[in-house]
Amino acid sequence: MIQFGHNNIQPEDINRCVSVLQSGWLVNGPVVEELEREFCHFTGASYAIAMNSCTACLHTACYFLKEKQGISKLKVPDVTHVASAHAARMAGLEVELVDVDPQDGIMLPEHLTGEEVIVHLAGQPAAETTPNTIEDCAHALGSKYSNGGHVGTQGLCGCFSFYPTKHITCAEGGMLITNNRELMEFARLFRGFGIDRPPQFRSKPGEYDSLFVSPNYRMSDASAALLIGQLKRFEDNRQHRIKIARIYEEELKGVVELPSWRNGTSWFIYQIQTENRDGLVEFLKKKEIQTSVHYRRPLSQMSAYNDKFTGANSQRFADTVLSLPIHQGIMESDAREIIQAICLFKNS
Ligand SMILES: Cc1ncc(COP(=O)(O)O)c(C=O)c1O
């Protein structure tokens, strides 16, 4: 079976995690702080705030825009995970769904007005941002803009996911990066009930204030421990994905529609487009090749949104797109087996 997902948790990561569990300091501890420092170093961002999901990070950023900047509506691409839009709705913002690039599903630059969540879909870096753009970087660890900067550092903030299918994982986790000091201070409070002091900074046990109502979005130190080694090994991960992407690109040219190769992509997934996508999915499944679809239903078709808008591009993209496996568990021989199966299907 060629699996679509794969995690790269190594014995050294497990050992680090076990040490944390034995240390007795499980939350708000030094390992979360170490991960945050490593993340700043990796991305070049001034601040990194660890949370328990990317959705938590997106929600925090949306809430900040509403409370501190008086924004009431955000544009969201019609092709993305529901979290990109749910976060805005949960913060009490209106969501306006907008159309995407027909080739790679990324929000069209003409929709950038300074009030939007953009998504670096499949790890492909969106070209433009504004100072208020929330960058959904769930797919885009290691992706760079054309100027060489890490995604998530150009707009207001970047929000990353450590869900199991992602480049690096701790089961559930997220990271918000920003260069904006006010957002950093807000996010540190927002992720922990609005409480102004963690236990190690209290003059007397239980002596703290809660400044405003907010959820518990903290990351545990055990989760952070799992991520530190994966982040350090990330370049190997990225190089491996690039090698597999080049094989797909060379050998699937002319067979199916290929993604435009945006410079700086870290190839979270390799998305092709083809008519009779679902026929191909079934064919590959019979050959024990797992695939996925990001995303089969545009948000405008979801009951939660049920929007009258259906972008011409987003609907076609959703109907034809297919994600092929591309991760450190995929060997060159696996990629060639997948290519062979796709060619066989197309010629049948
Ligand atoms: C584009 C995108 N944004 C946000 C999320 C939400 O991430 P999390 O599960 O860490 O909350 C996902 C999850 O897969 C995603 O794919």
mmCIF file of C-alpha atoms and ligand atoms in Angstrom:
data_model
loop_
_atom_site.group_PDB
_atom_site.id
_atom_site.type_symbol
_atom_site.label_atom_id
_atom_site.label_comp_id
_atom_site.label_asym_id
_atom_site.label_seq_id
_atom_site.Cartn_x
_atom_site.Cartn_y
_atom_site.Cartn_z
ATOM 1 C CA MET A 1 0.000 0.000 0.000
ATOM 2 C CA ILE A 2 1.366 3.440 -0.928
ATOM 3 C CA GLN A 3 0.034 5.694 1.790
ATOM 4 C CA PHE A 4 -1.049 9.280 1.293
ATOM 5 C CA GLY A 5 0.051 10.412 4.746
ATOM 6 C CA HIS A 6 3.228 9.726 6.681
ATOM 7 C CA ASN A 7 4.792 11.120 9.803
ATOM 8 C CA ASN A 8 8.472 11.406 10.422
ATOM 9 C CA ILE A 9 8.566 11.128 14.220
ATOM 10 C CA GLN A 10 11.929 9.552 15.125
ATOM 11 C CA PRO A 11 13.150 7.850 18.346
ATOM 12 C CA GLU A 12 15.004 11.080 19.308
ATOM 13 C CA ASP A 13 11.654 12.972 19.207
ATOM 14 C CA ILE A 14 9.983 10.319 21.358
ATOM 15 C CA ASN A 15 12.878 10.420 23.842
ATOM 16 C CA ARG A 16 12.588 14.206 24.093
ATOM 17 C CA CYS A 17 8.842 13.840 24.666
ATOM 18 C CA VAL A 18 9.337 11.175 27.365
ATOM 19 C CA SER A 19 11.839 13.443 29.162
ATOM 20 C CA VAL A 20 9.215 16.182 29.265
ATOM 21 C CA LEU A 21 6.590 13.793 30.633
ATOM 22 C CA GLN A 22 9.023 12.724 33.357
ATOM 23 C CA SER A 23 10.013 16.315 34.177
ATOM 24 C CA GLY A 24 6.644 17.151 35.710
ATOM 25 C CA TRP A 25 6.395 20.460 33.781
ATOM 26 C CA LEU A 26 3.830 19.725 31.079
ATOM 27 C CA VAL A 27 2.322 23.096 30.078
ATOM 28 C CA ASN A 28 3.622 26.699 29.913
ATOM 29 C CA GLY A 29 7.088 25.240 30.304
ATOM 30 C CA PRO A 30 10.556 25.695 28.837
ATOM 31 C CA VAL A 31 10.092 23.313 25.895
ATOM 32 C CA VAL A 32 7.212 25.335 24.402
ATOM 33 C CA GLU A 33 9.450 28.402 24.737
ATOM 34 C CA GLU A 34 12.324 26.540 23.060
ATOM 35 C CA LEU A 35 10.058 25.560 20.135
ATOM 36 C CA GLU A 36 8.882 29.170 19.799
ATOM 37 C CA ARG A 37 12.507 30.362 19.640
ATOM 38 C CA GLU A 38 13.363 27.683 17.065
ATOM 39 C CA PHE A 39 10.349 28.687 14.980
ATOM 40 C CA CYS A 40 11.425 32.349 14.971
ATOM 41 C CA HIS A 41 14.884 31.254 13.897
ATOM 42 C CA PHE A 42 13.451 28.991 11.157
ATOM 43 C CA THR A 43 11.012 31.535 9.699
ATOM 44 C CA GLY A 44 12.765 34.808 10.489
ATOM 45 C CA ALA A 45 9.645 36.072 12.311
ATOM 46 C CA SER A 46 10.084 38.290 15.372
ATOM 47 C CA TYR A 47 7.559 36.367 17.477
ATOM 48 C CA ALA A 48 6.114 32.843 17.552
ATOM 49 C CA ILE A 49 3.208 31.813 19.776
ATOM 50 C CA ALA A 50 2.500 28.079 20.076
ATOM 51 C CA MET A 51 -1.115 26.897 20.319
ATOM 52 C CA ASN A 52 -3.024 23.629 20.132
ATOM 53 C CA SER A 53 -4.134 23.949 16.466
ATOM 54 C CA CYS A 54 -3.870 26.127 13.408
ATOM 55 C CA THR A 55 -7.577 26.902 13.824
ATOM 56 C CA ALA A 56 -6.769 28.357 17.261
ATOM 57 C CA CYS A 57 -4.106 30.586 15.662
ATOM 58 C CA LEU A 58 -6.455 31.714 12.877
ATOM 59 C CA HIS A 59 -9.219 32.429 15.391
ATOM 60 C CA THR A 60 -6.833 34.471 17.534
ATOM 61 C CA ALA A 61 -5.740 36.553 14.520
ATOM 62 C CA CYS A 62 -9.327 37.099 13.318
ATOM 63 C CA TYR A 63 -10.413 38.157 16.813
ATOM 64 C CA PHE A 64 -7.485 40.592 16.966
ATOM 65 C CA LEU A 65 -8.503 42.188 13.640
ATOM 66 C CA LYS A 66 -12.049 42.594 14.880
ATOM 67 C CA GLU A 67 -11.271 43.903 18.363
ATOM 68 C CA LYS A 68 -8.200 46.018 17.670
ATOM 69 C CA GLN A 69 -8.697 47.145 14.086
ATOM 70 C CA GLY A 70 -12.492 47.284 13.848
ATOM 71 C CA ILE A 71 -12.616 44.952 10.843
ATOM 72 C CA SER A 72 -16.023 43.318 10.303
ATOM 73 C CA LYS A 73 -15.567 41.159 7.188
ATOM 74 C CA LEU A 74 -12.821 38.980 5.737
ATOM 75 C CA LYS A 75 -12.431 37.571 2.235
ATOM 76 C CA VAL A 76 -11.635 33.862 2.165
ATOM 77 C CA PRO A 77 -10.848 31.740 -0.921
ATOM 78 C CA ASP A 78 -13.667 29.400 -1.890
ATOM 79 C CA VAL A 79 -11.216 26.470 -2.106
ATOM 80 C CA THR A 80 -9.688 25.787 1.316
ATOM 81 C CA HIS A 81 -10.204 23.858 4.543
ATOM 82 C CA VAL A 82 -13.276 25.062 6.406
ATOM 83 C CA ALA A 83 -11.025 26.223 9.253
ATOM 84 C CA SER A 84 -9.865 29.240 7.180
ATOM 85 C CA ALA A 85 -13.433 30.563 7.155
ATOM 86 C CA HIS A 86 -14.726 29.103 10.441
ATOM 87 C CA ALA A 87 -12.049 31.061 12.316
ATOM 88 C CA ALA A 88 -13.426 34.332 10.980
ATOM 89 C CA ARG A 89 -17.011 33.349 11.745
ATOM 90 C CA MET A 90 -16.080 32.233 15.266
ATOM 91 C CA ALA A 91 -14.556 35.676 15.812
ATOM 92 C CA GLY A 92 -17.873 37.240 14.805
ATOM 93 C CA LEU A 93 -16.707 38.366 11.375
ATOM 94 C CA GLU A 94 -18.611 38.109 8.138
ATOM 95 C CA VAL A 95 -17.020 35.886 5.490
ATOM 96 C CA GLU A 96 -16.980 36.780 1.806
ATOM 97 C CA LEU A 97 -15.974 33.817 -0.354
ATOM 98 C CA VAL A 98 -13.934 34.683 -3.446
ATOM 99 C CA ASP A 99 -12.716 32.861 -6.532
ATOM 100 C CA VAL A 100 -9.320 31.245 -7.019
ATOM 101 C CA ASP A 101 -6.638 30.793 -9.657
ATOM 102 C CA PRO A 102 -7.825 27.980 -11.963
ATOM 103 C CA GLN A 103 -4.342 26.444 -12.045
ATOM 104 C CA ASP A 104 -3.492 26.121 -8.393
ATOM 105 C CA GLY A 105 -6.530 27.100 -6.326
ATOM 106 C CA ILE A 106 -4.861 30.144 -4.739
ATOM 107 C CA MET A 107 -6.931 33.272 -4.094
ATOM 108 C CA LEU A 108 -6.729 35.694 -7.038
ATOM 109 C CA PRO A 109 -4.640 38.805 -6.223
ATOM 110 C CA GLU A 110 -7.490 41.059 -7.420
ATOM 111 C CA HIS A 111 -9.370 40.114 -4.224
ATOM 112 C CA LEU A 112 -6.667 41.484 -1.927
ATOM 113 C CA THR A 113 -8.114 44.557 -0.245
ATOM 114 C CA GLY A 114 -6.410 44.425 3.133
ATOM 115 C CA GLU A 115 -9.117 42.346 4.794
ATOM 116 C CA GLU A 116 -8.520 38.703 3.923
ATOM 117 C CA VAL A 117 -7.314 35.262 4.890
ATOM 118 C CA ILE A 118 -5.081 33.932 2.128
ATOM 119 C CA VAL A 119 -4.166 30.264 1.923
ATOM 120 C CA HIS A 120 -0.817 29.019 0.634
ATOM 121 C CA LEU A 121 -2.619 25.974 -0.737
ATOM 122 C CA ALA A 122 -0.569 22.782 -1.123
ATOM 123 C CA GLY A 123 2.494 24.762 0.019
ATOM 124 C CA GLN A 124 2.438 26.983 -3.093
ATOM 125 C CA PRO A 125 3.179 30.533 -1.891
ATOM 126 C CA ALA A 126 0.548 33.115 -2.769
ATOM 127 C CA ALA A 127 2.284 36.001 -4.504
ATOM 128 C CA GLU A 128 0.858 38.958 -2.656
ATOM 129 C CA THR A 129 -0.257 40.037 0.805
ATOM 130 C CA THR A 130 -1.259 43.268 2.527
ATOM 131 C CA PRO A 131 -0.205 44.383 6.042
ATOM 132 C CA ASN A 132 -3.495 43.030 7.464
ATOM 133 C CA THR A 133 -3.512 39.721 5.581
ATOM 134 C CA ILE A 134 -3.879 36.646 7.756
ATOM 135 C CA GLU A 135 -1.774 33.988 6.048
ATOM 136 C CA ASP A 136 -3.113 30.455 6.454
ATOM 137 C CA CYS A 137 0.187 28.556 6.308
ATOM 138 C CA ALA A 138 -1.265 25.198 7.406
ATOM 139 C CA HIS A 139 0.240 23.627 4.252
ATOM 140 C CA ALA A 140 3.228 25.868 3.909
ATOM 141 C CA LEU A 141 5.977 25.207 6.429
ATOM 142 C CA GLY A 142 9.237 25.925 4.579
ATOM 143 C CA SER A 143 7.555 27.793 1.682
ATOM 144 C CA LYS A 144 9.146 31.062 0.609
ATOM 145 C CA TYR A 145 7.875 34.166 -1.214
ATOM 146 C CA SER A 146 9.702 35.171 -4.374
ATOM 147 C CA ASN A 147 11.830 37.593 -2.293
ATOM 148 C CA GLY A 148 13.112 34.634 -0.241
ATOM 149 C CA GLY A 149 11.205 35.482 2.974
ATOM 150 C CA HIS A 150 9.302 32.712 4.744
ATOM 151 C CA VAL A 151 5.531 32.730 4.201
ATOM 152 C CA GLY A 152 3.654 34.129 7.163
ATOM 153 C CA THR A 153 6.104 37.013 7.683
ATOM 154 C CA GLN A 154 4.778 39.509 5.132
ATOM 155 C CA GLY A 155 1.125 39.928 6.152
ATOM 156 C CA LEU A 156 -0.184 40.451 9.692
ATOM 157 C CA CYS A 157 0.717 36.895 10.714
ATOM 158 C CA GLY A 158 1.148 33.307 9.586
ATOM 159 C CA CYS A 159 -0.740 30.349 11.073
ATOM 160 C CA PHE A 160 0.763 26.842 10.839
ATOM 161 C CA SER A 161 -0.719 23.409 11.547
ATOM 162 C CA PHE A 162 0.921 20.348 13.061
ATOM 163 C CA TYR A 163 -1.958 17.973 12.336
ATOM 164 C CA PRO A 164 -0.725 14.439 11.379
ATOM 165 C CA THR A 165 -0.836 14.972 7.597
ATOM 166 C CA LYS A 166 1.350 18.093 7.781
ATOM 167 C CA HIS A 167 5.116 18.460 7.125
ATOM 168 C CA ILE A 168 5.805 18.073 10.854
ATOM 169 C CA THR A 169 3.348 16.873 13.478
ATOM 170 C CA CYS A 170 2.574 16.502 17.179
ATOM 171 C CA ALA A 171 -0.973 15.133 16.513
ATOM 172 C CA GLU A 172 -2.710 18.469 17.215
ATOM 173 C CA GLY A 173 -0.850 21.758 17.311
ATOM 174 C CA GLY A 174 -0.361 25.140 15.688
ATOM 175 C CA MET A 175 1.967 28.140 15.611
ATOM 176 C CA LEU A 176 1.209 31.798 15.022
ATOM 177 C CA ILE A 177 4.129 33.901 13.792
ATOM 178 C CA THR A 178 4.109 37.671 13.515
ATOM 179 C CA ASN A 179 6.292 40.759 13.460
ATOM 180 C CA ASN A 180 3.514 42.752 15.110
ATOM 181 C CA ARG A 181 4.214 43.287 18.818
ATOM 182 C CA GLU A 182 0.611 44.159 19.685
ATOM 183 C CA LEU A 183 -0.676 40.931 18.101
ATOM 184 C CA MET A 184 2.024 38.916 19.914
ATOM 185 C CA GLU A 185 0.975 40.364 23.281
ATOM 186 C CA PHE A 186 -2.711 39.798 22.489
ATOM 187 C CA ALA A 187 -2.127 36.199 21.300
ATOM 188 C CA ARG A 188 -0.166 35.266 24.438
ATOM 189 C CA LEU A 189 -3.147 36.358 26.546
ATOM 190 C CA PHE A 190 -5.823 35.028 24.190
ATOM 191 C CA ARG A 191 -4.408 31.470 24.168
ATOM 192 C CA GLY A 192 -4.807 31.148 27.947
ATOM 193 C CA PHE A 193 -8.154 32.498 29.226
ATOM 194 C CA GLY A 194 -6.911 36.103 29.053
ATOM 195 C CA ILE A 195 -4.878 35.348 32.214
ATOM 196 C CA ASP A 196 -2.106 37.888 32.738
ATOM 197 C CA ARG A 197 0.511 35.653 34.486
ATOM 198 C CA PRO A 198 1.519 31.988 34.126
ATOM 199 C CA PRO A 199 2.126 30.157 37.442
ATOM 200 C CA GLN A 200 5.898 30.737 37.461
ATOM 201 C CA PHE A 201 5.352 34.524 37.490
ATOM 202 C CA ARG A 202 2.802 34.690 40.347
ATOM 203 C CA SER A 203 3.865 36.308 43.602
ATOM 204 C CA LYS A 204 1.354 34.181 45.540
ATOM 205 C CA PRO A 205 -0.275 30.885 44.393
ATOM 206 C CA GLY A 206 -3.450 31.665 42.472
ATOM 207 C CA GLU A 207 -2.654 35.376 42.191
ATOM 208 C CA TYR A 208 -3.642 36.391 38.666
ATOM 209 C CA ASP A 209 -6.189 38.441 36.759
ATOM 210 C CA SER A 210 -8.184 37.535 33.636
ATOM 211 C CA LEU A 211 -8.277 40.564 31.353
ATOM 212 C CA PHE A 212 -10.937 39.360 28.899
ATOM 213 C CA VAL A 213 -12.939 36.267 27.965
ATOM 214 C CA SER A 214 -10.986 33.849 25.780
ATOM 215 C CA PRO A 215 -10.478 30.103 25.242
ATOM 216 C CA ASN A 216 -7.741 27.670 26.251
ATOM 217 C CA TYR A 217 -5.533 27.285 23.174
ATOM 218 C CA ARG A 218 -2.264 26.339 24.918
ATOM 219 C CA MET A 219 0.168 23.805 23.490
ATOM 220 C CA SER A 220 1.586 21.194 25.862
ATOM 221 C CA ASP A 221 5.343 20.834 26.360
ATOM 222 C CA ALA A 222 5.062 17.173 25.297
ATOM 223 C CA SER A 223 3.739 18.319 21.910
ATOM 224 C CA ALA A 224 6.472 20.921 21.578
ATOM 225 C CA ALA A 225 9.066 18.239 22.365
ATOM 226 C CA LEU A 226 7.866 16.135 19.431
ATOM 227 C CA LEU A 227 8.213 19.077 17.022
ATOM 228 C CA ILE A 228 11.682 20.424 17.845
ATOM 229 C CA GLY A 229 13.642 17.595 16.165
ATOM 230 C CA GLN A 230 11.297 17.484 13.154
ATOM 231 C CA LEU A 231 11.843 21.202 12.602
ATOM 232 C CA LYS A 232 15.622 20.754 12.775
ATOM 233 C CA ARG A 233 15.438 17.957 10.183
ATOM 234 C CA PHE A 234 13.063 19.909 7.947
ATOM 235 C CA GLU A 235 15.508 20.649 5.117
ATOM 236 C CA ASP A 236 15.878 16.902 4.380
ATOM 237 C CA ASN A 237 12.077 16.669 4.303
ATOM 238 C CA ARG A 238 11.818 19.574 1.839
ATOM 239 C CA GLN A 239 14.601 18.324 -0.434
ATOM 240 C CA HIS A 240 12.998 14.877 -0.602
ATOM 241 C CA ARG A 241 9.649 16.382 -1.610
ATOM 242 C CA ILE A 242 11.311 18.505 -4.307
ATOM 243 C CA LYS A 243 12.973 15.376 -5.746
ATOM 244 C CA ILE A 244 9.635 13.532 -5.920
ATOM 245 C CA ALA A 245 7.858 16.596 -7.366
ATOM 246 C CA ARG A 246 10.433 16.786 -10.185
ATOM 247 C CA ILE A 247 9.796 13.140 -11.074
ATOM 248 C CA TYR A 248 6.034 13.770 -11.192
ATOM 249 C CA GLU A 249 6.585 16.898 -13.249
ATOM 250 C CA GLU A 250 8.863 15.254 -15.819
ATOM 251 C CA GLU A 251 6.824 12.122 -16.301
ATOM 252 C CA LEU A 252 3.248 13.366 -16.021
ATOM 253 C CA LYS A 253 3.706 16.285 -18.428
ATOM 254 C CA GLY A 254 1.076 15.984 -21.151
ATOM 255 C CA VAL A 255 -0.751 13.197 -19.283
ATOM 256 C CA VAL A 256 -2.657 15.324 -16.756
ATOM 257 C CA GLU A 257 -2.751 19.043 -15.891
ATOM 258 C CA LEU A 258 0.155 19.832 -13.586
ATOM 259 C CA PRO A 259 0.381 22.554 -10.958
ATOM 260 C CA SER A 260 2.214 25.714 -11.945
ATOM 261 C CA TRP A 261 5.544 25.410 -10.131
ATOM 262 C CA ARG A 262 5.593 28.488 -7.909
ATOM 263 C CA ASN A 263 9.158 29.209 -6.811
ATOM 264 C CA GLY A 264 9.584 28.620 -3.104
ATOM 265 C CA THR A 265 6.957 25.912 -2.703
ATOM 266 C CA SER A 266 7.707 23.260 -0.085
ATOM 267 C CA TRP A 267 5.383 20.732 -1.755
ATOM 268 C CA PHE A 268 3.030 19.847 1.068
ATOM 269 C CA ILE A 269 1.005 17.942 -1.521
ATOM 270 C CA TYR A 270 1.359 17.451 -5.262
ATOM 271 C CA GLN A 271 -1.906 18.441 -6.925
ATOM 272 C CA ILE A 272 -2.760 17.386 -10.464
ATOM 273 C CA GLN A 273 -5.990 18.142 -12.314
ATOM 274 C CA THR A 274 -7.815 15.724 -14.577
ATOM 275 C CA GLU A 275 -11.278 15.035 -15.966
ATOM 276 C CA ASN A 276 -12.791 11.838 -14.511
ATOM 277 C CA ARG A 277 -10.851 12.455 -11.318
ATOM 278 C CA ASP A 278 -13.015 10.047 -9.336
ATOM 279 C CA GLY A 279 -12.477 7.266 -11.895
ATOM 280 C CA LEU A 280 -8.739 7.744 -11.405
ATOM 281 C CA VAL A 281 -9.110 7.712 -7.606
ATOM 282 C CA GLU A 282 -10.882 4.325 -7.778
ATOM 283 C CA PHE A 283 -8.334 2.937 -10.261
ATOM 284 C CA LEU A 284 -5.422 3.961 -8.024
ATOM 285 C CA LYS A 285 -7.176 2.587 -4.953
ATOM 286 C CA LYS A 286 -7.436 -0.840 -6.615
ATOM 287 C CA LYS A 287 -3.679 -0.627 -7.165
ATOM 288 C CA GLU A 288 -3.282 0.143 -3.445
ATOM 289 C CA ILE A 289 -2.293 3.780 -4.022
ATOM 290 C CA GLN A 290 -3.925 6.224 -1.622
ATOM 291 C CA THR A 291 -4.746 9.732 -2.807
ATOM 292 C CA SER A 292 -6.651 12.684 -1.371
ATOM 293 C CA VAL A 293 -8.598 15.701 -2.608
ATOM 294 C CA HIS A 294 -7.945 19.244 -1.358
ATOM 295 C CA TYR A 295 -10.799 20.206 -1.575
ATOM 296 C CA ARG A 296 -13.712 18.313 -3.093
ATOM 297 C CA ARG A 297 -16.372 20.841 -2.074
ATOM 298 C CA PRO A 298 -15.829 24.592 -2.338
ATOM 299 C CA LEU A 299 -16.796 26.331 0.923
ATOM 300 C CA SER A 300 -19.753 27.943 -0.858
ATOM 301 C CA GLN A 301 -21.222 24.414 -1.200
ATOM 302 C CA MET A 302 -20.886 23.591 2.514
ATOM 303 C CA SER A 303 -24.024 23.725 4.674
ATOM 304 C CA ALA A 304 -22.205 26.047 7.103
ATOM 305 C CA TYR A 305 -21.869 28.649 4.312
ATOM 306 C CA ASN A 306 -24.351 27.732 1.628
ATOM 307 C CA ASP A 307 -23.342 30.850 -0.233
ATOM 308 C CA LYS A 308 -24.943 31.906 -3.484
ATOM 309 C CA PHE A 309 -21.441 32.548 -4.813
ATOM 310 C CA THR A 310 -19.899 29.755 -6.826
ATOM 311 C CA GLY A 311 -16.726 30.843 -8.517
ATOM 312 C CA ALA A 312 -16.317 29.488 -12.040
ATOM 313 C CA ASN A 313 -12.735 28.571 -11.242
ATOM 314 C CA SER A 314 -13.285 27.194 -7.763
ATOM 315 C CA GLN A 315 -15.964 24.753 -8.911
ATOM 316 C CA ARG A 316 -13.853 23.360 -11.756
ATOM 317 C CA PHE A 317 -10.791 23.175 -9.523
ATOM 318 C CA ALA A 318 -12.745 21.226 -6.886
ATOM 319 C CA ASP A 319 -14.136 18.868 -9.548
ATOM 320 C CA THR A 320 -10.791 18.011 -11.148
ATOM 321 C CA VAL A 321 -8.079 18.320 -8.506
ATOM 322 C CA LEU A 322 -6.324 15.289 -7.029
ATOM 323 C CA SER A 323 -3.516 15.159 -4.455
ATOM 324 C CA LEU A 324 -0.778 12.570 -5.009
ATOM 325 C CA PRO A 325 1.386 11.259 -2.169
ATOM 326 C CA ILE A 326 4.580 13.267 -1.673
ATOM 327 C CA HIS A 327 6.389 12.793 1.632
ATOM 328 C CA GLN A 328 9.488 11.231 3.116
ATOM 329 C CA GLY A 329 7.971 7.753 3.000
ATOM 330 C CA ILE A 330 7.585 7.958 -0.815
ATOM 331 C CA MET A 331 10.577 6.490 -2.593
ATOM 332 C CA GLU A 332 11.438 7.243 -6.239
ATOM 333 C CA SER A 333 10.168 3.750 -7.120
ATOM 334 C CA ASP A 334 6.797 4.560 -5.474
ATOM 335 C CA ALA A 335 6.511 7.769 -7.509
ATOM 336 C CA ARG A 336 7.239 5.829 -10.714
ATOM 337 C CA GLU A 337 4.643 3.197 -9.766
ATOM 338 C CA ILE A 338 2.068 5.966 -9.247
ATOM 339 C CA ILE A 339 2.977 7.591 -12.583
ATOM 340 C CA GLN A 340 2.743 4.256 -14.386
ATOM 341 C CA ALA A 341 -0.714 3.634 -12.927
ATOM 342 C CA ILE A 342 -1.926 7.116 -13.957
ATOM 343 C CA CYS A 343 -0.629 6.610 -17.516
ATOM 344 C CA LEU A 344 -2.322 3.208 -17.673
ATOM 345 C CA PHE A 345 -5.628 4.758 -16.582
ATOM 346 C CA LYS A 346 -5.345 7.598 -19.095
ATOM 347 C CA ASN A 347 -4.581 5.177 -21.944
ATOM 348 C CA SER A 348 -7.372 2.736 -21.078
HETATM 349 C C1 LIG B 1 -5.620 25.109 4.827
HETATM 350 C C2 LIG B 1 -5.899 24.682 6.242
HETATM 351 N N1 LIG B 1 -6.143 25.632 7.163
HETATM 352 C C3 LIG B 1 -6.394 25.312 8.445
HETATM 353 C C4 LIG B 1 -6.422 24.002 8.866
HETATM 354 C C5 LIG B 1 -6.730 23.695 10.294
HETATM 355 O O1 LIG B 1 -5.600 23.136 10.931
HETATM 356 P P1 LIG B 1 -5.742 22.475 12.371
HETATM 357 O O2 LIG B 1 -6.309 21.112 12.162
HETATM 358 O O3 LIG B 1 -4.337 22.431 12.896
HETATM 359 O O4 LIG B 1 -6.629 23.338 13.166
HETATM 360 C C6 LIG B 1 -6.191 22.985 7.960
HETATM 361 C C7 LIG B 1 -6.233 21.596 8.395
HETATM 362 O O5 LIG B 1 -5.911 20.658 7.741
HETATM 363 C C8 LIG B 1 -5.908 23.328 6.606
HETATM 364 O O6 LIG B 1 -5.678 22.376 5.694
#
